[in-house]
PDB file of C-alpha atoms in Angstrom:
ATOM      1  CA  ALA A   1      -0.024   0.018   0.024  1.00 66.00           C
ATOM      2  CA  ALA A   2       1.325   3.422  -0.948  1.00 71.00           C
ATOM      3  CA  ALA A   3       1.572   5.908   1.828  1.00 82.00           C
ATOM      4  CA  PHE A   4       0.495   9.510   1.299  1.00 78.00           C
ATOM      5  CA  GLU A   5       3.137  12.023   2.183  1.00 79.00           C
ATOM      6  CA  ARG A   6       2.402  15.750   2.302  1.00 74.00           C
ATOM      7  CA  ARG A   7       5.293  18.167   1.608  1.00 69.00           C
ATOM      8  CA  VAL A   8       5.013  21.844   2.357  1.00 67.00           C
ATOM      9  CA  LEU A   9       7.524  24.421   1.259  1.00 63.00           C
ATOM     10  CA  ARG A  10       8.844  26.282   4.242  1.00 64.00           C
ATOM     11  CA  ARG A  11      10.071  29.241   2.283  1.00 69.00           C
ATOM     12  CA  ALA A  12       8.219  30.641  -0.659  1.00 75.00           C
ATOM     13  CA  ALA A  13      10.067  30.689  -3.961  1.00 83.00           C
ATOM     14  CA  GLU A  14      11.818  33.914  -4.889  1.00 91.00           C
ATOM     15  CA  HIS A  15      10.572  33.855  -8.455  1.00 93.00           C
ATOM     16  CA  HIS A  16       7.660  32.477 -10.454  1.00 94.00           C
ATOM     17  CA  TYR A  17       7.824  31.458 -14.087  1.00 96.00           C
ATOM     18  CA  LEU A  18       5.043  31.775 -16.652  1.00 96.00           C
ATOM     19  CA  ARG A  19       4.718  30.228 -20.081  1.00 96.00           C
ATOM     20  CA  VAL A  20       2.645  32.622 -22.099  1.00 96.00           C
ATOM     21  CA  ARG A  21       1.501  32.947 -25.744  1.00 96.00           C
ATOM     22  CA  LEU A  22       0.440  36.107 -27.541  1.00 95.00           C
ATOM     23  CA  GLU A  23      -2.519  35.588 -29.864  1.00 93.00           C
ATOM     24  CA  LEU A  24      -2.885  37.915 -32.833  1.00 90.00           C
ATOM     25  CA  PRO A  25      -5.964  36.834 -34.757  1.00 84.00           C
ATOM     26  CA  ASP A  26      -5.381  38.890 -37.900  1.00 75.00           C
ATOM     27  CA  GLY A  27      -1.867  37.566 -38.468  1.00 68.00           C
ATOM     28  CA  GLY A  28      -0.129  40.883 -38.991  1.00 72.00           C
ATOM     29  CA  ALA A  29       3.386  41.854 -38.053  1.00 81.00           C
ATOM     30  CA  ARG A  30       4.846  39.789 -35.246  1.00 88.00           C
ATOM     31  CA  PRO A  31       6.763  41.461 -32.429  1.00 92.00           C
ATOM     32  CA  ASN A  32      10.437  40.639 -31.980  1.00 94.00           C
ATOM     33  CA  ALA A  33      11.933  39.925 -28.533  1.00 95.00           C
ATOM     34  CA  ALA A  34      12.452  43.584 -27.635  1.00 95.00           C
ATOM     35  CA  GLN A  35       8.912  44.522 -28.754  1.00 95.00           C
ATOM     36  CA  PHE A  36       7.483  41.597 -26.814  1.00 96.00           C
ATOM     37  CA  LYS A  37       9.234  42.777 -23.627  1.00 96.00           C
ATOM     38  CA  GLN A  38       7.972  46.301 -24.247  1.00 95.00           C
ATOM     39  CA  LEU A  39       4.446  44.950 -24.663  1.00 95.00           C
ATOM     40  CA  VAL A  40       4.648  43.240 -21.279  1.00 96.00           C
ATOM     41  CA  VAL A  41       5.917  46.481 -19.646  1.00 96.00           C
ATOM     42  CA  THR A  42       3.113  48.423 -21.416  1.00 95.00           C
ATOM     43  CA  ALA A  43       0.520  46.004 -20.065  1.00 95.00           C
ATOM     44  CA  LEU A  44       1.866  46.496 -16.545  1.00 96.00           C
ATOM     45  CA  ARG A  45       1.928  50.275 -16.947  1.00 95.00           C
ATOM     46  CA  GLU A  46      -1.648  50.424 -18.279  1.00 94.00           C
ATOM     47  CA  LEU A  47      -3.114  48.479 -15.366  1.00 94.00           C
ATOM     48  CA  HIS A  48      -0.798  49.316 -12.454  1.00 94.00           C
ATOM     49  CA  GLY A  49       0.827  52.635 -13.470  1.00 94.00           C
ATOM     50  CA  GLU A  50       4.506  53.411 -13.142  1.00 94.00           C
ATOM     51  CA  VAL A  51       4.844  51.250 -10.083  1.00 90.00           C
ATOM     52  CA  GLY A  52       3.646  48.269 -12.078  1.00 88.00           C
ATOM     53  CA  ALA A  53       5.951  49.095 -14.954  1.00 91.00           C
ATOM     54  CA  ALA A  54       8.887  49.005 -12.505  1.00 92.00           C
ATOM     55  CA  LEU A  55       8.104  45.357 -11.619  1.00 94.00           C
ATOM     56  CA  PRO A  56      11.170  43.291 -12.565  1.00 94.00           C
ATOM     57  CA  VAL A  57      10.066  40.907 -15.341  1.00 96.00           C
ATOM     58  CA  ASP A  58      12.549  38.930 -17.436  1.00 96.00           C
ATOM     59  CA  VAL A  59      11.813  37.281 -20.790  1.00 96.00           C
ATOM     60  CA  LEU A  60      13.899  34.112 -20.528  1.00 96.00           C
ATOM     61  CA  THR A  61      12.923  32.647 -23.885  1.00 95.00           C
ATOM     62  CA  TYR A  62      10.929  33.964 -26.780  1.00 96.00           C
ATOM     63  CA  GLU A  63       9.878  32.177 -29.961  1.00 95.00           C
ATOM     64  CA  GLU A  64       8.812  34.624 -32.621  1.00 93.00           C
ATOM     65  CA  LYS A  65       7.309  31.876 -34.788  1.00 92.00           C
ATOM     66  CA  SER A  66       4.787  30.748 -32.118  1.00 91.00           C
ATOM     67  CA  LEU A  67       4.707  34.056 -30.197  1.00 93.00           C
ATOM     68  CA  SER A  68       5.331  32.121 -26.946  1.00 95.00           C
ATOM     69  CA  ALA A  69       7.652  33.058 -24.142  1.00 96.00           C
ATOM     70  CA  ILE A  70       8.787  32.086 -20.660  1.00 96.00           C
ATOM     71  CA  LEU A  71       8.694  35.018 -18.222  1.00 97.00           C
ATOM     72  CA  ARG A  72      10.289  35.243 -14.814  1.00 97.00           C
ATOM     73  CA  VAL A  73       8.806  37.575 -12.190  1.00 96.00           C
ATOM     74  CA  ILE A  74       9.434  38.074  -8.484  1.00 94.00           C
ATOM     75  CA  SER A  75       6.847  36.047  -6.615  1.00 91.00           C
ATOM     76  CA  SER A  76       5.211  39.049  -4.997  1.00 91.00           C
ATOM     77  CA  GLY A  77       4.462  40.446  -8.490  1.00 93.00           C
ATOM     78  CA  LEU A  78       2.932  37.310  -9.950  1.00 94.00           C
ATOM     79  CA  VAL A  79      -0.684  38.478  -9.591  1.00 94.00           C
ATOM     80  CA  LYS A  80       0.113  41.938 -10.960  1.00 96.00           C
ATOM     81  CA  LEU A  81       1.801  40.481 -14.049  1.00 97.00           C
ATOM     82  CA  TRP A  82      -0.876  37.863 -14.661  1.00 96.00           C
ATOM     83  CA  SER A  83      -3.713  40.379 -14.390  1.00 96.00           C
ATOM     84  CA  ALA A  84      -1.942  42.902 -16.611  1.00 96.00           C
ATOM     85  CA  LEU A  85      -1.319  40.319 -19.333  1.00 96.00           C
ATOM     86  CA  THR A  86      -4.883  39.016 -19.130  1.00 95.00           C
ATOM     87  CA  LEU A  87      -6.439  42.443 -19.496  1.00 95.00           C
ATOM     88  CA  LEU A  88      -4.272  43.678 -22.391  1.00 94.00           C
ATOM     89  CA  GLY A  89      -6.381  43.839 -25.504  1.00 90.00           C
ATOM     90  CA  PHE A  90      -4.425  45.679 -28.199  1.00 91.00           C
ATOM     91  CA  TYR A  91      -1.022  45.553 -29.873  1.00 88.00           C
ATOM     92  CA  GLN A  92      -0.276  48.275 -32.453  1.00 87.00           C
ATOM     93  CA  ASN A  93      -4.045  49.081 -32.684  1.00 87.00           C
ATOM     94  CA  ARG A  94      -4.903  45.454 -33.389  1.00 89.00           C
ATOM     95  CA  ARG A  95      -6.770  43.085 -31.145  1.00 91.00           C
ATOM     96  CA  CYS A  96      -4.590  40.639 -29.181  1.00 91.00           C
ATOM     97  CA  ALA A  97      -4.725  38.407 -26.184  1.00 93.00           C
ATOM     98  CA  PHE A  98      -2.178  36.858 -23.865  1.00 95.00           C
ATOM     99  CA  ARG A  99      -2.808  33.302 -22.786  1.00 95.00           C
ATOM    100  CA  VAL A 100      -1.048  32.033 -19.668  1.00 95.00           C
ATOM    101  CA  LEU A 101      -0.363  28.407 -20.480  1.00 93.00           C
ATOM    102  CA  GLN A 102       1.552  27.350 -17.354  1.00 92.00           C
ATOM    103  CA  THR A 103       2.914  28.839 -14.219  1.00 92.00           C
ATOM    104  CA  SER A 104       5.222  27.425 -11.556  1.00 92.00           C
ATOM    105  CA  PRO A 105       7.796  28.484  -8.948  1.00 91.00           C
ATOM    106  CA  PHE A 106      10.131  25.963 -10.625  1.00 90.00           C
ATOM    107  CA  LEU A 107      11.492  26.554 -14.108  1.00 89.00           C
ATOM    108  CA  LEU A 108      11.973  22.849 -14.645  1.00 87.00           C
ATOM    109  CA  ALA A 109       8.214  22.324 -14.293  1.00 85.00           C
ATOM    110  CA  LEU A 110       7.708  24.298 -17.519  1.00 86.00           C
ATOM    111  CA  SER A 111       9.948  22.013 -19.513  1.00 82.00           C
ATOM    112  CA  GLY A 112       7.106  19.562 -20.256  1.00 73.00           C
ATOM    113  CA  ASN A 113       3.359  19.652 -20.528  1.00 67.00           C
ATOM    114  CA  SER A 114       1.361  16.518 -20.091  1.00 68.00           C
ATOM    115  CA  ARG A 115      -1.488  18.032 -22.131  1.00 68.00           C
ATOM    116  CA  GLU A 116       0.748  18.141 -25.173  1.00 68.00           C
ATOM    117  CA  LEU A 117       2.129  14.592 -24.747  1.00 67.00           C
ATOM    118  CA  VAL A 118       1.888  12.491 -27.881  1.00 71.00           C
ATOM    119  CA  LEU A 119       1.913   8.763 -27.459  1.00 71.00           C
TER     120      LEU A 119
END
């Protein structure tokens, strides 16, 4: 019989990681890495002002082909970043939407996704 063991982290993680995808329905010009980072900062500024724009967010990886990225944010700013990305609706006067695909305090957890597993 397998025993259930509960593990609780004593100290919260310093950073959280998010796998996000930018959806542009009309298929126009795609942002490069610098423009993508600026779009994230703009989303924070629009919702949370200059204090939100000062939140340290790093773009660890960015794939221009799929418009997906892995972002790193300090754990205390996770909710601010997530809400700002969710509520952003325009990029260069075109409709857009950010989709948060995965989030974790561990970068390794974003390396695989069981929902995309092909057998």
